[in-house]
Amino acid sequence: MAARKNYRGCSGLVLLCALLGNLGEMGRGQIHYSVPEESDKGSFVGDISKDLGLESQELTKHGVRIVSRGRTQLFALNARSGSLVTAGRIDREELCAQSAPCLVNLNILVEDKGTLWGIEIEITDINDNNPKFQVENLEVKVNEIAAPGTRYPLPEAVDPDVGLNSLQNYQLSSNHHFSLDVQTGDDGTINPELVLERALDREEEAAHHLVLIASDGGKPPRSSTVHIQVTVLDTNDNAPVFAQPIYRVKVPENVPPGTLLLTVSASDPDEGTNGEVAYKFWKISEKQSPLFQLNEDTGEISTAKSLDYEECAFYEMEIQAEDVGALLGRTKVLISVEDVNDNRPEVTITSLFSPVLENTLPGTIIAFLSVHDRDSGKNGQVVCYTPDHLPFQLEKSIDNYYRLVTCKYLDREKFSMYNITVMASDLGTPPLSTETHIALHVADINDNPPTFPHASYSAYIPENNPRGASIFSVTAHDPDNGNNAQVTYSLTKDTIMGAPLSSYVSINSDTGVLYALRSFDYEQIRDLQLLVTASDSGDPPLSSNVSLSLFILDQNDNAPDILYPVLPTDGSTGVELAPRSAEPGYLVTKVVVVDRDSGQNAWLSYRLLKASEPGLFAVGLHTGEVRTARALLDRDALKQSLVVAVQDHGQPPLSATVLLTIAVADSIPDVLADLGSIRTPANSDDADLTLYLVVAVAVVSCIFLAFVIVLLALRLWRWHKSSLLQASSSELAGLPASGFVGVEGVQAFLKTYSHEVSLTSDSRSHVIFPQPNYADTLISQESCEKNDSLLTSLHFHESRDEAASVKWVQ
């Protein structure tokens, strides 16, 4: 139903008064209620929760609220009872004047469902207004020559109520000269007229006093009165006559005050003062009267105040012309106010759902907008739109409501807030427009895992680091917000050499800094492969991994370790043999050394630190081979002592020394023969100690050999093992004499010189021992006593200090 605004006094038209602006056709499911006017505040209007399909106490839960525009809100929602109630006193006459029915339209928004419901409420009339005359006393002038049947219009009473509660009839007090006749106009108005029943005689009675009563049809009825004084005048032949029975004029609403609208003109053919005419408003409403002014002498009608088409578009009034003889003439003036485009569209944000989640589906309602233009026609037709580059669009809802919905997916990481401009423009000439800005915040969801800048990391730490030292730091970035962007770091569980990874390194869960929990040893662990996990605090949490390779850097913390020669396990000393027939460059022995470090820290170099006879032997710088530097001479001493130093290339360098004893002889018997010529040391204490040791070793050796012979004799009676005994005796008899002095030393010497030895790559040593020259002298059973004494440790004493520092290494 189309609605037009009208107010009391716009008589002649039946217009619907709309409180909430121009309303279009309501959509389906419109709800109808009715309530009497003047109801107390909080009076029940309708069970809105039931009609919306909700429980009585769920209005607040579902975000149900009234969103209609209006100067004052007439209705409210009772959240406790779920009903629609009045928000205050409602005056139907103030809202709708005399329009029937009086309908008020409003809209109910259910926020969680994003739906609008149209509510139509009829305000029913009660008889709360009396019919009212504009004046309390009225003078009617009648010429004494007036013929019976002459009619004189009387002022109308106005009753703002409608239906039976409105004005229904008039009554005139009883008298002999006048009667009352009521005429009904085309618009349904009741017009009282005073009818002359008998001729008047001014000389008999110059004035007559009457009472006119106006009554409505309410229960109980209401009424009002006006006192009429009829004054009898002398003879006046002609009444004023207007040039037109109806004057019509159209005027733009933006004319300034004082603008001449039209001039009414009435003529009276009488001469003299009887032909003079005076103009005045006869019928005009209280609200219209201040807007216009009438010149009583010229009949010019002009504006007294500014007109507003939106307030009232049509005015109707009557002008009366009266001569001095009290003869009257009347005409009707109709003023049509033309609309001009002087009102910009009004955009009201009735509901805004902000913030909105970034994973909101396209088509989700963001806001409800109410658009209104007080102008009419094309001036009041409004077009709304939003910029094309934004992921939002406007959709027409019911009445003058629009929905602002998403048309694309949102991404908070790209735009965390949108400043949406809604343009509303009318179709007037020139068009007027309004901009409304909506600030929409996009709420974050946990849709981005933490990311590391690099796919993998490498870190380096020197060995022998202090416990708790900081190793490395990793940082992951999460573009989300709040808890979704709070990153915590952890290490994936693993074991290294049977121990949990957590015993080696730890990571600060907040900063991503890795710490060493122990001092690393390059010789045990050279690298660690870690997997760092970065997790956010979202629900559910997202995570990502990155690999970290932790390399242990070698430090020069290991001195060279001498593998050969080594100290014999039987407590004896070792002697290397150098035949006197050896040529220069003859390989006597080789110092085998390994360094547990790596790289430059394991590069070894050898040098001859000290020799009992300089120039006789030389040591390879990188091989450690001890070779003869010249041919051996008979004058060269049997015993030669060499001190070989081995040094790595670390910073600072570490070194080790070994003492080599070389016997210059062609065979072991020669060594034994020469032993007798070796002088006993001058120190008697050392000599005695050495003698005791030699005697003790010889006795123990003889006892051991005698025990072996007894065991062999016991086994001879077993005939099935005679071959094994013979083989064993043959094997023992075939053992060659060694360059070592001592039983275990001989075996170790022979095994060492008959194998190829390979060391670690870092030591840069690869040694092949050649077969040495040794005498094929057999140790017979009969020379047990002698041999056992010879196969004891031989101590060659140069001095007490030298003897104390000797190392025998294999």
mmCIF file with all atom_site columns, N, CA and C in Angstrom, residues 351-388:
data_model
loop_
_atom_site.group_PDB
_atom_site.id
_atom_site.type_symbol
_atom_site.label_atom_id
_atom_site.label_alt_id
_atom_site.label_comp_id
_atom_site.label_asym_id
_atom_site.label_entity_id
_atom_site.label_seq_id
_atom_site.pdbx_PDB_ins_code
_atom_site.Cartn_x
_atom_site.Cartn_y
_atom_site.Cartn_z
_atom_site.occupancy
_atom_site.B_iso_or_equiv
_atom_site.pdbx_formal_charge
_atom_site.auth_seq_id
_atom_site.auth_comp_id
_atom_site.auth_asym_id
_atom_site.auth_atom_id
_atom_site.pdbx_PDB_model_num
ATOM 1   N N  . SER A 1 351 ? 21.551 -2.370  11.422 1.00 0.00 ? 351 SER A N  1
ATOM 2   C CA . SER A 1 351 ? 22.222 -3.492  12.090 1.00 0.00 ? 351 SER A CA 1
ATOM 3   C C  . SER A 1 351 ? 23.541 -3.757  11.378 1.00 0.00 ? 351 SER A C  1
ATOM 4   N N  . LEU A 1 352 ? 24.584 -3.929  12.160 1.00 0.00 ? 352 LEU A N  1
ATOM 5   C CA . LEU A 1 352 ? 25.919 -4.194  11.613 1.00 0.00 ? 352 LEU A CA 1
ATOM 6   C C  . LEU A 1 352 ? 26.524 -5.370  12.355 1.00 0.00 ? 352 LEU A C  1
ATOM 7   N N  . PHE A 1 353 ? 26.930 -6.376  11.615 1.00 0.00 ? 353 PHE A N  1
ATOM 8   C CA . PHE A 1 353 ? 27.550 -7.570  12.192 1.00 0.00 ? 353 PHE A CA 1
ATOM 9   C C  . PHE A 1 353 ? 29.062 -7.455  12.011 1.00 0.00 ? 353 PHE A C  1
ATOM 10  N N  . SER A 1 354 ? 29.703 -6.831  12.964 1.00 0.00 ? 354 SER A N  1
ATOM 11  C CA . SER A 1 354 ? 31.149 -6.627  12.899 1.00 0.00 ? 354 SER A CA 1
ATOM 12  C C  . SER A 1 354 ? 31.738 -6.957  14.261 1.00 0.00 ? 354 SER A C  1
ATOM 13  N N  . PRO A 1 355 ? 32.845 -7.707  14.326 1.00 0.00 ? 355 PRO A N  1
ATOM 14  C CA . PRO A 1 355 ? 33.622 -8.199  13.185 1.00 0.00 ? 355 PRO A CA 1
ATOM 15  C C  . PRO A 1 355 ? 33.004 -9.430  12.546 1.00 0.00 ? 355 PRO A C  1
ATOM 16  N N  . VAL A 1 356 ? 33.501 -9.752  11.348 1.00 0.00 ? 356 VAL A N  1
ATOM 17  C CA . VAL A 1 356 ? 33.026 -10.912 10.616 1.00 0.00 ? 356 VAL A CA 1
ATOM 18  C C  . VAL A 1 356 ? 34.214 -11.838 10.388 1.00 0.00 ? 356 VAL A C  1
ATOM 19  N N  . LEU A 1 357 ? 33.996 -13.134 10.540 1.00 0.00 ? 357 LEU A N  1
ATOM 20  C CA . LEU A 1 357 ? 35.087 -14.095 10.374 1.00 0.00 ? 357 LEU A CA 1
ATOM 21  C C  . LEU A 1 357 ? 35.558 -14.109 8.927  1.00 0.00 ? 357 LEU A C  1
ATOM 22  N N  . GLU A 1 358 ? 36.862 -14.307 8.768  1.00 0.00 ? 358 GLU A N  1
ATOM 23  C CA . GLU A 1 358 ? 37.413 -14.271 7.426  1.00 0.00 ? 358 GLU A CA 1
ATOM 24  C C  . GLU A 1 358 ? 37.011 -15.475 6.574  1.00 0.00 ? 358 GLU A C  1
ATOM 25  N N  . ASN A 1 359 ? 36.519 -16.536 7.196  1.00 0.00 ? 359 ASN A N  1
ATOM 26  C CA . ASN A 1 359 ? 36.077 -17.695 6.414  1.00 0.00 ? 359 ASN A CA 1
ATOM 27  C C  . ASN A 1 359 ? 34.579 -17.644 6.138  1.00 0.00 ? 359 ASN A C  1
ATOM 28  N N  . THR A 1 360 ? 34.005 -16.459 6.276  1.00 0.00 ? 360 THR A N  1
ATOM 29  C CA . THR A 1 360 ? 32.577 -16.294 6.011  1.00 0.00 ? 360 THR A CA 1
ATOM 30  C C  . THR A 1 360 ? 32.277 -16.606 4.552  1.00 0.00 ? 360 THR A C  1
ATOM 31  N N  . LEU A 1 361 ? 31.206 -17.349 4.341  1.00 0.00 ? 361 LEU A N  1
ATOM 32  C CA . LEU A 1 361 ? 30.831 -17.735 2.988  1.00 0.00 ? 361 LEU A CA 1
ATOM 33  C C  . LEU A 1 361 ? 30.285 -16.540 2.225  1.00 0.00 ? 361 LEU A C  1
ATOM 34  N N  . PRO A 1 362 ? 30.474 -16.494 0.912  1.00 0.00 ? 362 PRO A N  1
ATOM 35  C CA . PRO A 1 362 ? 29.851 -15.444 0.108  1.00 0.00 ? 362 PRO A CA 1
ATOM 36  C C  . PRO A 1 362 ? 28.333 -15.480 0.277  1.00 0.00 ? 362 PRO A C  1
ATOM 37  N N  . GLY A 1 363 ? 27.745 -14.296 0.359  1.00 0.00 ? 363 GLY A N  1
ATOM 38  C CA . GLY A 1 363 ? 26.309 -14.192 0.581  1.00 0.00 ? 363 GLY A CA 1
ATOM 39  C C  . GLY A 1 363 ? 25.940 -13.979 2.030  1.00 0.00 ? 363 GLY A C  1
ATOM 40  N N  . THR A 1 364 ? 26.932 -13.938 2.923  1.00 0.00 ? 364 THR A N  1
ATOM 41  C CA . THR A 1 364 ? 26.651 -13.696 4.338  1.00 0.00 ? 364 THR A CA 1
ATOM 42  C C  . THR A 1 364 ? 26.267 -12.230 4.554  1.00 0.00 ? 364 THR A C  1
ATOM 43  N N  . ILE A 1 365 ? 25.239 -12.016 5.358  1.00 0.00 ? 365 ILE A N  1
ATOM 44  C CA . ILE A 1 365 ? 24.761 -10.659 5.619  1.00 0.00 ? 365 ILE A CA 1
ATOM 45  C C  . ILE A 1 365 ? 25.727 -9.955  6.570  1.00 0.00 ? 365 ILE A C  1
ATOM 46  N N  . ILE A 1 366 ? 26.168 -8.773  6.158  1.00 0.00 ? 366 ILE A N  1
ATOM 47  C CA . ILE A 1 366 ? 27.073 -7.965  6.963  1.00 0.00 ? 366 ILE A CA 1
ATOM 48  C C  . ILE A 1 366 ? 26.312 -6.871  7.704  1.00 0.00 ? 366 ILE A C  1
ATOM 49  N N  . ALA A 1 367 ? 25.342 -6.264  7.025  1.00 0.00 ? 367 ALA A N  1
ATOM 50  C CA . ALA A 1 367 ? 24.611 -5.154  7.645  1.00 0.00 ? 367 ALA A CA 1
ATOM 51  C C  . ALA A 1 367 ? 23.249 -5.018  6.983  1.00 0.00 ? 367 ALA A C  1
ATOM 52  N N  . PHE A 1 368 ? 22.320 -4.428  7.733  1.00 0.00 ? 368 PHE A N  1
ATOM 53  C CA . PHE A 1 368 ? 21.029 -4.012  7.196  1.00 0.00 ? 368 PHE A CA 1
ATOM 54  C C  . PHE A 1 368 ? 21.017 -2.488  7.139  1.00 0.00 ? 368 PHE A C  1
ATOM 55  N N  . LEU A 1 369 ? 20.582 -1.962  5.999  1.00 0.00 ? 369 LEU A N  1
ATOM 56  C CA . LEU A 1 369 ? 20.542 -0.524  5.798  1.00 0.00 ? 369 LEU A CA 1
ATOM 57  C C  . LEU A 1 369 ? 19.120 -0.099  5.472  1.00 0.00 ? 369 LEU A C  1
ATOM 58  N N  . SER A 1 370 ? 18.727 1.040   6.031  1.00 0.00 ? 370 SER A N  1
ATOM 59  C CA . SER A 1 370 ? 17.437 1.639   5.717  1.00 0.00 ? 370 SER A CA 1
ATOM 60  C C  . SER A 1 370 ? 17.690 2.913   4.930  1.00 0.00 ? 370 SER A C  1
ATOM 61  N N  . VAL A 1 371 ? 17.072 3.019   3.762  1.00 0.00 ? 371 VAL A N  1
ATOM 62  C CA . VAL A 1 371 ? 17.278 4.158   2.867  1.00 0.00 ? 371 VAL A CA 1
ATOM 63  C C  . VAL A 1 371 ? 15.966 4.911   2.743  1.00 0.00 ? 371 VAL A C  1
ATOM 64  N N  . HIS A 1 372 ? 16.031 6.228   2.889  1.00 0.00 ? 372 HIS A N  1
ATOM 65  C CA . HIS A 1 372 ? 14.803 7.036   2.836  1.00 0.00 ? 372 HIS A CA 1
ATOM 66  C C  . HIS A 1 372 ? 15.130 8.399   2.243  1.00 0.00 ? 372 HIS A C  1
ATOM 67  N N  . ASP A 1 373 ? 14.242 8.857   1.353  1.00 0.00 ? 373 ASP A N  1
ATOM 68  C CA . ASP A 1 373 ? 14.330 10.193  0.783  1.00 0.00 ? 373 ASP A CA 1
ATOM 69  C C  . ASP A 1 373 ? 12.969 10.851  0.975  1.00 0.00 ? 373 ASP A C  1
ATOM 70  N N  . ARG A 1 374 ? 12.943 11.969  1.663  1.00 0.00 ? 374 ARG A N  1
ATOM 71  C CA . ARG A 1 374 ? 11.686 12.628  1.988  1.00 0.00 ? 374 ARG A CA 1
ATOM 72  C C  . ARG A 1 374 ? 11.012 13.233  0.774  1.00 0.00 ? 374 ARG A C  1
ATOM 73  N N  . ASP A 1 375 ? 11.733 13.374  -0.292 1.00 0.00 ? 375 ASP A N  1
ATOM 74  C CA . ASP A 1 375 ? 11.109 13.887  -1.511 1.00 0.00 ? 375 ASP A CA 1
ATOM 75  C C  . ASP A 1 375 ? 10.190 12.831  -2.097 1.00 0.00 ? 375 ASP A C  1
ATOM 76  N N  . SER A 1 376 ? 9.484  13.218  -3.165 1.00 0.00 ? 376 SER A N  1
ATOM 77  C CA . SER A 1 376 ? 8.532  12.302  -3.799 1.00 0.00 ? 376 SER A CA 1
ATOM 78  C C  . SER A 1 376 ? 8.873  12.152  -5.269 1.00 0.00 ? 376 SER A C  1
ATOM 79  N N  . GLY A 1 377 ? 8.185  11.200  -5.894 1.00 0.00 ? 377 GLY A N  1
ATOM 80  C CA . GLY A 1 377 ? 8.429  10.962  -7.308 1.00 0.00 ? 377 GLY A CA 1
ATOM 81  C C  . GLY A 1 377 ? 9.861  10.533  -7.550 1.00 0.00 ? 377 GLY A C  1
ATOM 82  N N  . LYS A 1 378 ? 10.402 11.024  -8.673 1.00 0.00 ? 378 LYS A N  1
ATOM 83  C CA . LYS A 1 378 ? 11.786 10.686  -8.964 1.00 0.00 ? 378 LYS A CA 1
ATOM 84  C C  . LYS A 1 378 ? 12.747 11.285  -7.956 1.00 0.00 ? 378 LYS A C  1
ATOM 85  N N  . ASN A 1 379 ? 12.334 12.412  -7.382 1.00 0.00 ? 379 ASN A N  1
ATOM 86  C CA . ASN A 1 379 ? 13.195 13.014  -6.355 1.00 0.00 ? 379 ASN A CA 1
ATOM 87  C C  . ASN A 1 379 ? 13.338 12.123  -5.133 1.00 0.00 ? 379 ASN A C  1
ATOM 88  N N  . GLY A 1 380 ? 12.383 11.241  -4.931 1.00 0.00 ? 380 GLY A N  1
ATOM 89  C CA . GLY A 1 380 ? 12.439 10.354  -3.774 1.00 0.00 ? 380 GLY A CA 1
ATOM 90  C C  . GLY A 1 380 ? 12.859 8.945   -4.100 1.00 0.00 ? 380 GLY A C  1
ATOM 91  N N  . GLN A 1 381 ? 13.097 8.673   -5.392 1.00 0.00 ? 381 GLN A N  1
ATOM 92  C CA . GLN A 1 381 ? 13.572 7.351   -5.779 1.00 0.00 ? 381 GLN A CA 1
ATOM 93  C C  . GLN A 1 381 ? 15.091 7.290   -5.602 1.00 0.00 ? 381 GLN A C  1
ATOM 94  N N  . VAL A 1 382 ? 15.537 6.295   -4.843 1.00 0.00 ? 382 VAL A N  1
ATOM 95  C CA . VAL A 1 382 ? 16.943 6.226   -4.439 1.00 0.00 ? 382 VAL A CA 1
ATOM 96  C C  . VAL A 1 382 ? 17.584 4.971   -5.022 1.00 0.00 ? 382 VAL A C  1
ATOM 97  N N  . VAL A 1 383 ? 18.794 5.151   -5.499 1.00 0.00 ? 383 VAL A N  1
ATOM 98  C CA . VAL A 1 383 ? 19.605 4.039   -5.985 1.00 0.00 ? 383 VAL A CA 1
ATOM 99  C C  . VAL A 1 383 ? 20.823 3.920   -5.076 1.00 0.00 ? 383 VAL A C  1
ATOM 100 N N  . CYS A 1 384 ? 21.068 2.726   -4.560 1.00 0.00 ? 384 CYS A N  1
ATOM 101 C CA . CYS A 1 384 ? 22.202 2.481   -3.662 1.00 0.00 ? 384 CYS A CA 1
ATOM 102 C C  . CYS A 1 384 ? 23.198 1.548   -4.334 1.00 0.00 ? 384 CYS A C  1
ATOM 103 N N  . TYR A 1 385 ? 24.464 1.781   -4.067 1.00 0.00 ? 385 TYR A N  1
ATOM 104 C CA . TYR A 1 385 ? 25.493 0.920   -4.630 1.00 0.00 ? 385 TYR A CA 1
ATOM 105 C C  . TYR A 1 385 ? 26.770 1.067   -3.809 1.00 0.00 ? 385 TYR A C  1
ATOM 106 N N  . THR A 1 386 ? 27.653 0.099   -3.970 1.00 0.00 ? 386 THR A N  1
ATOM 107 C CA . THR A 1 386 ? 28.970 0.107   -3.321 1.00 0.00 ? 386 THR A CA 1
ATOM 108 C C  . THR A 1 386 ? 30.042 0.029   -4.402 1.00 0.00 ? 386 THR A C  1
ATOM 109 N N  . PRO A 1 387 ? 31.277 0.440   -4.101 1.00 0.00 ? 387 PRO A N  1
ATOM 110 C CA . PRO A 1 387 ? 32.351 0.332   -5.097 1.00 0.00 ? 387 PRO A CA 1
ATOM 111 C C  . PRO A 1 387 ? 32.542 -1.106  -5.559 1.00 0.00 ? 387 PRO A C  1
ATOM 112 N N  . ASP A 1 388 ? 32.893 -1.257  -6.834 1.00 0.00 ? 388 ASP A N  1
ATOM 113 C CA . ASP A 1 388 ? 33.010 -2.590  -7.430 1.00 0.00 ? 388 ASP A CA 1
ATOM 114 C C  . ASP A 1 388 ? 34.219 -3.366  -6.928 1.00 0.00 ? 388 ASP A C  1
#
